[in-house]
CSV table of C-alpha atoms in Angstrom, one decimal:
chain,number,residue,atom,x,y,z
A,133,UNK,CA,0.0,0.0,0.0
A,134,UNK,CA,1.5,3.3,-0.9
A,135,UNK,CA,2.3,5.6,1.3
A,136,UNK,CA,1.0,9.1,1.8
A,137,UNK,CA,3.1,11.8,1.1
A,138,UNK,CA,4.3,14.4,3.7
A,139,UNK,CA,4.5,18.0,3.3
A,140,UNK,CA,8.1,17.8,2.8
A,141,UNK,CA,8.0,15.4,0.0
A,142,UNK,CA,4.9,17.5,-1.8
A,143,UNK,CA,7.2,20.8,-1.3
A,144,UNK,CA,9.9,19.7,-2.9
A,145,UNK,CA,7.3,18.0,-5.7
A,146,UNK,CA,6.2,21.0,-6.2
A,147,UNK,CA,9.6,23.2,-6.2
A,148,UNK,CA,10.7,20.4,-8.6
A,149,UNK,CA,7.4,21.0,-10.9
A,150,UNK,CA,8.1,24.6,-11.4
A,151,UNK,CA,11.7,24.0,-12.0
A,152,UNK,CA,10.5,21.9,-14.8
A,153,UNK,CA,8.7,24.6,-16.6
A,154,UNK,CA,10.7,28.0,-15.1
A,155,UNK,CA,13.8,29.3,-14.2
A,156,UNK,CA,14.6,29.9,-10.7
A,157,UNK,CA,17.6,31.4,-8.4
A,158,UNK,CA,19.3,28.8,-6.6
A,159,UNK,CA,17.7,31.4,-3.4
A,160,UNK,CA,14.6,31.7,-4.0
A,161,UNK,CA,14.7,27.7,-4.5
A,162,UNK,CA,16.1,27.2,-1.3
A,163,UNK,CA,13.1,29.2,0.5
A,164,UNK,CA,10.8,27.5,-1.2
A,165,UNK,CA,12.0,24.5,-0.1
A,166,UNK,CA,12.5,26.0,3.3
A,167,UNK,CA,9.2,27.5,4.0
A,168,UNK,CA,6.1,25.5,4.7
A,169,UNK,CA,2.8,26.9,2.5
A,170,UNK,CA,0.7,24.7,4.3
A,171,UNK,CA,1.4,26.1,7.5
A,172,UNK,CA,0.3,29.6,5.9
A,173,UNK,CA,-2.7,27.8,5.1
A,174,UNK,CA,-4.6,25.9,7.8
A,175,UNK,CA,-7.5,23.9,7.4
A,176,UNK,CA,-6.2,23.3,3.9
A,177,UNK,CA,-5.8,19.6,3.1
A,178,UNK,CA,-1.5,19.1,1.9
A,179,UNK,CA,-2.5,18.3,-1.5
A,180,UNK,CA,-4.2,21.2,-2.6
A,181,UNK,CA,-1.4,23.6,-0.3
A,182,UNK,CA,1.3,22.1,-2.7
A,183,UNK,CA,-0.6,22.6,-5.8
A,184,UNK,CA,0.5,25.8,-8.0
A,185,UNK,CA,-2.6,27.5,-7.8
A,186,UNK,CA,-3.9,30.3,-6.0
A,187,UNK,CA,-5.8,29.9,-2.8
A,188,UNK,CA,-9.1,32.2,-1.7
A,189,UNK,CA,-8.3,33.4,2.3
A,190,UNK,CA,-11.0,36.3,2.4
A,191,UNK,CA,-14.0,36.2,0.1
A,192,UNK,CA,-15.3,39.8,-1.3
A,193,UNK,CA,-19.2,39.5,-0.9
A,194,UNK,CA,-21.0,41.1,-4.0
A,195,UNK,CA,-16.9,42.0,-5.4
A,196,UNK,CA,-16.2,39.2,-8.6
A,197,UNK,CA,-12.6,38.9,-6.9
A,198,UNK,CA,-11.5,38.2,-3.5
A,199,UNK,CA,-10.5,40.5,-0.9
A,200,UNK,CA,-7.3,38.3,-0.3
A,201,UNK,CA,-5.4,35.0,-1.7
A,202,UNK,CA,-2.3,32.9,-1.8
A,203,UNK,CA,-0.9,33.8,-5.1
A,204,UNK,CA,0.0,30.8,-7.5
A,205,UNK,CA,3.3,29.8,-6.5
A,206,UNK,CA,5.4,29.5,-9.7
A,207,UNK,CA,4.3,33.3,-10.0
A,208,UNK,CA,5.6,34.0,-6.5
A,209,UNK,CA,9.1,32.5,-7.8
A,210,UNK,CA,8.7,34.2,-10.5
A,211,UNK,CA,8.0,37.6,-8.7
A,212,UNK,CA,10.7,37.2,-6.6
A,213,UNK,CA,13.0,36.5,-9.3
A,214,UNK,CA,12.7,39.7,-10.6
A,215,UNK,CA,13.3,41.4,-6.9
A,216,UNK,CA,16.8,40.2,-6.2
A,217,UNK,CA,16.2,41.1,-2.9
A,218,UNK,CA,19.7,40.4,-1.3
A,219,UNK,CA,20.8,38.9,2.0
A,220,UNK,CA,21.2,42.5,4.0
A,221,UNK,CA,18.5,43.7,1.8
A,222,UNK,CA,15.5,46.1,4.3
A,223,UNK,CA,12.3,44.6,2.1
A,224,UNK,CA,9.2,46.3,2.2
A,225,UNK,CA,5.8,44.1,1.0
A,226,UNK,CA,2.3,45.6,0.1
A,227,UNK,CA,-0.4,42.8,0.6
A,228,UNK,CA,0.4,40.4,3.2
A,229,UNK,CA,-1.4,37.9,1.9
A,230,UNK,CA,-0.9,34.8,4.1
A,231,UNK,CA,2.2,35.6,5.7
A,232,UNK,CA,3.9,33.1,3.1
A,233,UNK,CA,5.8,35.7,0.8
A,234,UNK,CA,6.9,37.5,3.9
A,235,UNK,CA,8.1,34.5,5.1
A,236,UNK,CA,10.3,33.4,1.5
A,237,UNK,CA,11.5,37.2,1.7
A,238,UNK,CA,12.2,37.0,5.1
A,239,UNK,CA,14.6,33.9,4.1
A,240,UNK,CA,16.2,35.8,1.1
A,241,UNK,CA,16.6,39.2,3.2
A,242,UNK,CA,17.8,37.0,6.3
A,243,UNK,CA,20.5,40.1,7.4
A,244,UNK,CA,18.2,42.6,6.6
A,245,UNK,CA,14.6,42.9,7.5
A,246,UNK,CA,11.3,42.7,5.8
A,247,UNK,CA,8.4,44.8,6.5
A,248,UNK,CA,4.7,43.4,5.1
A,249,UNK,CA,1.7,45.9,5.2
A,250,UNK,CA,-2.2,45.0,4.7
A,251,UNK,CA,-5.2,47.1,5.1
A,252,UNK,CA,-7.4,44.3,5.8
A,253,UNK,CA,-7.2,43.6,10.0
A,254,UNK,CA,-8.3,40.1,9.4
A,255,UNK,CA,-5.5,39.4,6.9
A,256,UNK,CA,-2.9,41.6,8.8
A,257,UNK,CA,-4.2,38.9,11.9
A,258,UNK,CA,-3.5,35.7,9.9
A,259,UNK,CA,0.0,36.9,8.4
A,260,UNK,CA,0.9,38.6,11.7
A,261,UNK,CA,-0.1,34.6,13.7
A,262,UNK,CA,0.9,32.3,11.3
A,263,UNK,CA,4.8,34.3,10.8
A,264,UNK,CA,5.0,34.2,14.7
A,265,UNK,CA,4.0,30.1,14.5
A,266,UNK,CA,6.9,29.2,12.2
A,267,UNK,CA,9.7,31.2,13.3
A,268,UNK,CA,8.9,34.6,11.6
A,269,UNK,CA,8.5,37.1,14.6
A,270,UNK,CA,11.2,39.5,12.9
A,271,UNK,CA,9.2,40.2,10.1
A,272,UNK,CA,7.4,43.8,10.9
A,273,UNK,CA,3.4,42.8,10.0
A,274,UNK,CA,1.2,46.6,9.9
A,275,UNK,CA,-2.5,47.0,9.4
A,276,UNK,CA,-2.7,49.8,7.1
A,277,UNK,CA,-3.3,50.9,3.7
A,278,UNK,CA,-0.6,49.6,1.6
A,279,UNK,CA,-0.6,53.0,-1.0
A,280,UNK,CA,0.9,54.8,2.4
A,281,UNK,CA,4.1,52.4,2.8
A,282,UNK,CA,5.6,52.1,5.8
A,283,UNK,CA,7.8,55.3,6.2
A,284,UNK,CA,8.8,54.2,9.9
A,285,UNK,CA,11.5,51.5,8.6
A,286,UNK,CA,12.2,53.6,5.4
A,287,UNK,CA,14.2,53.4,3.2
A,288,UNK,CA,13.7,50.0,1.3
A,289,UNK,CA,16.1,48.1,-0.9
A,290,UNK,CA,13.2,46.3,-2.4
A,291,UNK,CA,9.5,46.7,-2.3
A,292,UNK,CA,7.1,44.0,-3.7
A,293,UNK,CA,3.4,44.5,-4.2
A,294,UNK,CA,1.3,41.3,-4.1
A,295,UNK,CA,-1.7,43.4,-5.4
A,296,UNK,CA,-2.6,45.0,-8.5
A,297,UNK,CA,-1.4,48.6,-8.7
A,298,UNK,CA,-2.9,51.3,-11.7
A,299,UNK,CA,-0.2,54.1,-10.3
A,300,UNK,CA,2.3,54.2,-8.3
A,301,UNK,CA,2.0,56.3,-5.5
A,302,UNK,CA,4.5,59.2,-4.5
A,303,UNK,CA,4.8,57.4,-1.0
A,304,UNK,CA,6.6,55.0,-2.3
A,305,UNK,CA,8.9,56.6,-4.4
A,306,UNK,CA,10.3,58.5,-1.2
A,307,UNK,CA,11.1,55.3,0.5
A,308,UNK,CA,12.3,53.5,-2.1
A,309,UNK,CA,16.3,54.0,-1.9
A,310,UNK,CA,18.6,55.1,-5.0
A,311,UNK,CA,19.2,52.2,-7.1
A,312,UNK,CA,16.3,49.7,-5.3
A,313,UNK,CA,14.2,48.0,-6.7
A,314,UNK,CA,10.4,47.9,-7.0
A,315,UNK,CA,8.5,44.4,-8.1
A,316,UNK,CA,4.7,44.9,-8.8
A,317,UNK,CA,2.0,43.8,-11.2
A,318,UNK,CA,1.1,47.3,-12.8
A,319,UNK,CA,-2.5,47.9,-14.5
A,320,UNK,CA,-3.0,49.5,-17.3
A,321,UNK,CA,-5.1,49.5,-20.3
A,322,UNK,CA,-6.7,46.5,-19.1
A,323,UNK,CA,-4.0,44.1,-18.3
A,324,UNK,CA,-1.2,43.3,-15.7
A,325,UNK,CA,1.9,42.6,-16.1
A,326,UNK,CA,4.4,42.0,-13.4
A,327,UNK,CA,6.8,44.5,-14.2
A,328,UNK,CA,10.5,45.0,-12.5
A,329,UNK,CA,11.9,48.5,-12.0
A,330,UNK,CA,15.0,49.9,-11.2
A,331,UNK,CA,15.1,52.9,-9.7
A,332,UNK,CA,17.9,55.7,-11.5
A,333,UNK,CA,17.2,59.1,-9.6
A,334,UNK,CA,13.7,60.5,-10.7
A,335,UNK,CA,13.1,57.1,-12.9
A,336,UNK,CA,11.8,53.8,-12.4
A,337,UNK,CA,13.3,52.0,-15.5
A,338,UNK,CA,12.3,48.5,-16.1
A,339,UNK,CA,14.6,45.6,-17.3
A,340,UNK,CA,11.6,42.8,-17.6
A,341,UNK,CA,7.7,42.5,-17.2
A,342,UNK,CA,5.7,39.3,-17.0
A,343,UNK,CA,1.8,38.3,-17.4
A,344,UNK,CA,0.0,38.0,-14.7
A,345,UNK,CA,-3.3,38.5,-12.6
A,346,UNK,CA,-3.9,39.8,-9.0
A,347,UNK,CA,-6.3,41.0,-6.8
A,348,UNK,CA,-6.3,45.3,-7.3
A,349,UNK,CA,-5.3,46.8,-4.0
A,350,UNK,CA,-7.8,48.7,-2.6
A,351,UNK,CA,-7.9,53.3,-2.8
A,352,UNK,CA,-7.2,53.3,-6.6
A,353,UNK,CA,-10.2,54.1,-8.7
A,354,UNK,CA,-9.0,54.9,-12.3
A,355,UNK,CA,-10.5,51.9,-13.9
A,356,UNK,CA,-13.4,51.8,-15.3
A,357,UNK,CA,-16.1,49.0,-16.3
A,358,UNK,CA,-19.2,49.6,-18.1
A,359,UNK,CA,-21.7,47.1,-19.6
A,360,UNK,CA,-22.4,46.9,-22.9
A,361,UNK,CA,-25.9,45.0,-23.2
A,362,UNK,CA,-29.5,45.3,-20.3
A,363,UNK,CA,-27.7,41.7,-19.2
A,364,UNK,CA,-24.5,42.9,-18.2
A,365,UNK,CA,-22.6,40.3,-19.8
A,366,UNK,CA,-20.8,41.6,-22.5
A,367,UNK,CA,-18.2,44.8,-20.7
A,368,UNK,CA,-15.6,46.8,-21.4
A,369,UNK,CA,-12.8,47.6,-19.3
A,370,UNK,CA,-11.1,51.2,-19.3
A,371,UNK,CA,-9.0,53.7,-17.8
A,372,UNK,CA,-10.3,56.7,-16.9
A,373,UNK,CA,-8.1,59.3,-19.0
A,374,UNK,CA,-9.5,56.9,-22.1
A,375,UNK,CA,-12.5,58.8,-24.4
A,376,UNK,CA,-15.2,55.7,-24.0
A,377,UNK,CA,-18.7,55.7,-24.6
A,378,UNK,CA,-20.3,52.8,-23.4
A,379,UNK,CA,-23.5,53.6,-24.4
A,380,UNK,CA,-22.8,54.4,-28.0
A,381,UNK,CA,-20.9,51.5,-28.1
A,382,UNK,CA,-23.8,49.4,-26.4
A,383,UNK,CA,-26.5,51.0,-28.9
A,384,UNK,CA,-23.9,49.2,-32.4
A,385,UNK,CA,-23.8,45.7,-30.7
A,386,UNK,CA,-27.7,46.3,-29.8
A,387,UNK,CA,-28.4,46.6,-33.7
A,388,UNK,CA,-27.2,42.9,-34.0
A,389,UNK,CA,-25.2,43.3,-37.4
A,390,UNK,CA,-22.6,40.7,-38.0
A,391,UNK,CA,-19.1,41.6,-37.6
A,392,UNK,CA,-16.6,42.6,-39.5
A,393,UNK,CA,-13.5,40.0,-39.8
A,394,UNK,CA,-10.5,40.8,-40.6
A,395,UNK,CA,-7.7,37.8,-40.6
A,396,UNK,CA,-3.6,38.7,-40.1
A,397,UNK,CA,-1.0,36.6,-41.0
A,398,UNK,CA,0.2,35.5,-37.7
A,399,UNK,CA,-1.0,31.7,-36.9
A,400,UNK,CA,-0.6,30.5,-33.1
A,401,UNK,CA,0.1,26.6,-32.0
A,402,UNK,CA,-2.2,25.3,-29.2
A,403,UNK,CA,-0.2,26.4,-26.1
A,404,UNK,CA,1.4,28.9,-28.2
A,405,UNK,CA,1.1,32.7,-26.0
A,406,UNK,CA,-0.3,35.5,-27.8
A,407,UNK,CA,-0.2,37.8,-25.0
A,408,UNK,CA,2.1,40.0,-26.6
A,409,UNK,CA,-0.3,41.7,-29.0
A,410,UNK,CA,-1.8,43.5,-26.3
A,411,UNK,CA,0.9,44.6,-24.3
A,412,UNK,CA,2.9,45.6,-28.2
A,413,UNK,CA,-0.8,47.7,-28.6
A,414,UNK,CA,-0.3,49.8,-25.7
A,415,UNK,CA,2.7,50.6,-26.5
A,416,UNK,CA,1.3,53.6,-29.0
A,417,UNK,CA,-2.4,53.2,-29.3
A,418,UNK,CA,-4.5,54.8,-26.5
A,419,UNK,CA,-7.2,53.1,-27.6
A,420,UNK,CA,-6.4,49.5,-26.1
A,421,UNK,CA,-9.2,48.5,-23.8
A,422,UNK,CA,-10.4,45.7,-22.6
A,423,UNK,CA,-13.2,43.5,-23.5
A,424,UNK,CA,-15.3,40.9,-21.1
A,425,UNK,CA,-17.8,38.2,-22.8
A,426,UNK,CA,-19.6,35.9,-20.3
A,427,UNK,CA,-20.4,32.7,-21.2
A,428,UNK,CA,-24.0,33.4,-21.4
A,429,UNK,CA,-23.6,35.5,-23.9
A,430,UNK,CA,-21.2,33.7,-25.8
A,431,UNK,CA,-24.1,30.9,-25.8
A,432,UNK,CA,-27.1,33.9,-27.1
A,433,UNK,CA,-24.0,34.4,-29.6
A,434,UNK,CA,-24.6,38.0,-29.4
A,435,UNK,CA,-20.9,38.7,-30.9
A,436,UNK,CA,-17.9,36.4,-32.3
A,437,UNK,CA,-16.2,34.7,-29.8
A,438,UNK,CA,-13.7,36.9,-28.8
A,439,UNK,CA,-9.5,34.9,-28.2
A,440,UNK,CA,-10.5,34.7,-24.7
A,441,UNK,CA,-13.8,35.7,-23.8
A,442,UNK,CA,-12.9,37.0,-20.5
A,443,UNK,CA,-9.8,39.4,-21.3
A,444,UNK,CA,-9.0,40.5,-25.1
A,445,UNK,CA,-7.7,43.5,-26.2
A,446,UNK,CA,-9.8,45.5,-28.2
A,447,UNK,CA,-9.5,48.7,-29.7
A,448,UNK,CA,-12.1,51.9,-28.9
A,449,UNK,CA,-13.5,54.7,-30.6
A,450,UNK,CA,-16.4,56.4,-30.5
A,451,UNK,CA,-19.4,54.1,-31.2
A,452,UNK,CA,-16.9,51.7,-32.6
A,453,UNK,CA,-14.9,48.7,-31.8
A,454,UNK,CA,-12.3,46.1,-32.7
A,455,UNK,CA,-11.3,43.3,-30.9
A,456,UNK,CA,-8.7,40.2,-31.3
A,457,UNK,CA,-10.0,37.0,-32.5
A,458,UNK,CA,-8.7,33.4,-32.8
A,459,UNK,CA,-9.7,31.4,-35.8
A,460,UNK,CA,-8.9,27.3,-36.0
A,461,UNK,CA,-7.6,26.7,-39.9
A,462,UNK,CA,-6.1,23.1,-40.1
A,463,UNK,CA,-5.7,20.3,-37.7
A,464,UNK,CA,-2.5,19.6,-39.5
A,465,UNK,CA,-0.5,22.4,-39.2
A,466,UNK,CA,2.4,23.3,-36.4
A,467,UNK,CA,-0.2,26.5,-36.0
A,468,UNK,CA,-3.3,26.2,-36.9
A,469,UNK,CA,-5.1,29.1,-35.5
A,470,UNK,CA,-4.9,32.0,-37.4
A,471,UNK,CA,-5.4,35.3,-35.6
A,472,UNK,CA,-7.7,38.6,-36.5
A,473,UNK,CA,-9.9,40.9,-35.9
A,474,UNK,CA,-13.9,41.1,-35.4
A,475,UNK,CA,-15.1,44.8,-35.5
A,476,UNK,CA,-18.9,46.3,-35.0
A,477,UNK,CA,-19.8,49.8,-36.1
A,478,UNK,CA,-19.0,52.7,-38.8
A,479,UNK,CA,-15.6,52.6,-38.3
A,480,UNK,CA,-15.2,48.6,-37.8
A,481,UNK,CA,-12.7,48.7,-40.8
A,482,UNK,CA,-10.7,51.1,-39.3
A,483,UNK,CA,-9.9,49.6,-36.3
A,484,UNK,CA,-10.2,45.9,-37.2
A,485,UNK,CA,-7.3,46.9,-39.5
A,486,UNK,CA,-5.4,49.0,-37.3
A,487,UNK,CA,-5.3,46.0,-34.9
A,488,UNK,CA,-4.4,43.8,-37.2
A,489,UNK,CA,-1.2,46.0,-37.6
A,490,UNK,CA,-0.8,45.9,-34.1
A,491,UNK,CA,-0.8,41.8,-34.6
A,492,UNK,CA,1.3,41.8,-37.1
A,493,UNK,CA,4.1,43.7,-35.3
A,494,UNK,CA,3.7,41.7,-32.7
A,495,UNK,CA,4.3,39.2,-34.8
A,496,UNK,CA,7.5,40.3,-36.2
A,497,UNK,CA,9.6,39.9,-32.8
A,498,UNK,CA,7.5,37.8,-30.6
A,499,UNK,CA,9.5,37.8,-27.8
A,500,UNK,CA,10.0,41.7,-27.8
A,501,UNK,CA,8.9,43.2,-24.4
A,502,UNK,CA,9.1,46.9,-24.3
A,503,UNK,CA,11.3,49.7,-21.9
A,504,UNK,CA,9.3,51.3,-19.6
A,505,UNK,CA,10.1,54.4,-17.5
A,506,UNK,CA,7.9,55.9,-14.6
A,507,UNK,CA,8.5,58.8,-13.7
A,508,UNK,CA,6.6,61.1,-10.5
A,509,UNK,CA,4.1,63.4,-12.0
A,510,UNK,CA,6.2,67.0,-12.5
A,511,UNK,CA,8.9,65.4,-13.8
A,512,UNK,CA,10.0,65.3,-17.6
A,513,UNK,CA,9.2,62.0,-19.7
A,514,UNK,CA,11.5,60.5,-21.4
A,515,UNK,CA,10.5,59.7,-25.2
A,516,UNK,CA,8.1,57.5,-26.0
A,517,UNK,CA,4.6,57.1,-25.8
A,518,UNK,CA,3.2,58.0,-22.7
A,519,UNK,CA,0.2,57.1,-20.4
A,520,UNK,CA,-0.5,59.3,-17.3
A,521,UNK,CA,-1.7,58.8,-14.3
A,522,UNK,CA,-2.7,60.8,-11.4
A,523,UNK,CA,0.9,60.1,-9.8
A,524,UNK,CA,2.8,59.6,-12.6
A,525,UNK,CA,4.1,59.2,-16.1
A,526,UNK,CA,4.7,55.8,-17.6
A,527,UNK,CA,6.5,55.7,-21.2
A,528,UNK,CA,6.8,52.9,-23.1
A,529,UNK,CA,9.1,51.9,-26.1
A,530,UNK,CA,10.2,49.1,-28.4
């Protein structure tokens, strides 16, 4: 009869899994091997605690998202990849989560000293009980609202957020030291992307940015979300220096015309990531948004199917609109979907085409991700194309 595995053994199953399919630093390995996640998670069976997928600790009654979860945890390695936090390093985390991530930075930062901040009591509670039950009293736990930092054990080398931030607040700027660096998945235009910065006087320049998906931290209010249909099941997603108008863009789909397609010549393989159209998109076209198709309306097929019904790209103007597409075209070939457009209203050939451009740079350098500087709002951008924000400038380039 087999045995059941221990928490040890599923750890380093798990550690081994993610090394399978991602790089990792030799330290971040070694606290991830070090640090229990179950005993962040009580009440959890081991199974699912050494399983890389995120983990509901707060519900958000009435909210689609949670108030608060264990994040999955090959995008934790990944996450702290990009920090670098060093062994004398003074961390600062917004989102205490668990107490898990302050526990793994606590390990990496094991001369220095890690501070972890949550607005939530109930969360600050769990991370503040379950760091002092596994050897973690050093780490600093504060219940407050992450956007003000934690000036009383400023400066930081490193700050990590474990929430989804639109703009970065000046709080942390002034207690982020010269030459730190800053780890967070930044929102905008309707995606996130965990995005490293290093800061270079008045600049946050990045050196690497990765998909991802987190709960938004709670005070920031510049995105938008407005139905598109009585339901409420077809919505777009915007920030709020973007011209939309939802309801001219509600009364096109309402007159029920068929779209416009319009096919590129980039083709996709199964697990092939096509990610990169959007974030190459925002890179000089302020009319990126995002689009959201429920499943019951995908089954009133009251549109084409967008790529991925729940978060595509799609470009917005006026009482137009253009979003990406995925088309199957021959079991046979190495990639056989073929991507495109599907655009509704006057100017549907306008933008279906313009995104198709968008595609087909994309498709020119696949693996191109693009510089970005932040700079505090005041300062000079660099040039670029850039989006503001109510605390700052963020410029992208290829």
């Amino acid at each position: 009869m087999s045995q059941t595995p221990t928490a040890d053994q599923l750890r380093n199953r798990l550690v081994d899994a993610i090394l399978a399919e991602h790089r990792m630093p030799a330290a971040v390995e070694r606290a991830m091997r070090t640090v229990p996640r179950d005993a962040f998670l009580p009440g959890l069976d081991l199974e699912n605690a050494y399983t890389d997928q995120a983990v509901t600790i707060k519900d958000n009654p009435g909210k689609p998202l949670p108030l608060s979860c264990a994040s999955v945890p090959s995008v934790v390695a990944m996450m702290l990849e990009q920090l670098d936090a060093r062994t004398a390093d003074d961390v600062l985390e917004i989102g205490a989560g668990t107490g898990y991530n302050a526990a793994l930075l606590a390990e990496l930062a094991n001369r220095g000293s890690v501070t972890t901040v949550d607005i939530d009591p109930d969360v600050a509670l769990h991370a503040r009980t379950r760091l002092n039950a596994n050897g973690y009293e050093h780490v600093t736990v504060i219940e407050r609202d992450g956007l003000l930092g934690a000036p009383e054990n400023a400066p930081y080398d490193r700050i990590i957020a474990t929430v989804g931030v639109w703009d970065i607040p000046a709080t942390w700027w002034d207690q982020l030291n010269d030459g730190g660096r800053l780890v967070l998945p930044l929102r905008w235009r309707g995606q996130t992307r965990s995005v490293a910065l290093t800061r270079r006087g008045d600049q946050l320049v990045s050196d690497g940015m990765e998909l991802c998906g987190f709960v938004p931290i709670i005070g920031q209010h510049g995105e938008k979300i407005s139905p598109l249909n009585a339901d409420d099941t077809i919505r777009v997603h915007y920030d709020e220096d973007q011209d939309v108008d939802p309801n001219s863009l509600a009364a096109t789909l309402q007159m029920g015309k068929p779209a416009l397609e319009v096919h590129s010549a980039q083709r996709v393989g199964g697990q092939e990531p096509f990610d990169g159209v959007w974030l190459r998109a925002t890179a000089g076209d302020d009319r990126v948004c995002r689009l959201e198709v429920t499943p019951q309306a995908l089954e009133q097929e009251l549109l084409r199917r967008p790529a991925i019904p729940v978060r595509s790209p799609v470009l917005v103007e006026g009482d137009s609109l253009a979003y990406l597409t995925i088309t199957r075209e021959g079991a046979e070939a190495e990639r056989p979907f073929r991507l495109g457009a599907a655009a509704y209203g006057p100017r549907a050939e306008e933008l279906a085409r313009d995104l198709v451009a968008h595609i087909d740079a994309w498709g020119s350098d696949r693996l191109a991700v693009p510089r970005m500087t932040i700079t505090p709002v005041g300062w000079a951008s660099t040039a670029g194309h850039v989006i503001g924000k109510p605390e700052s400038r963020i410029t992208l380039t290829y």
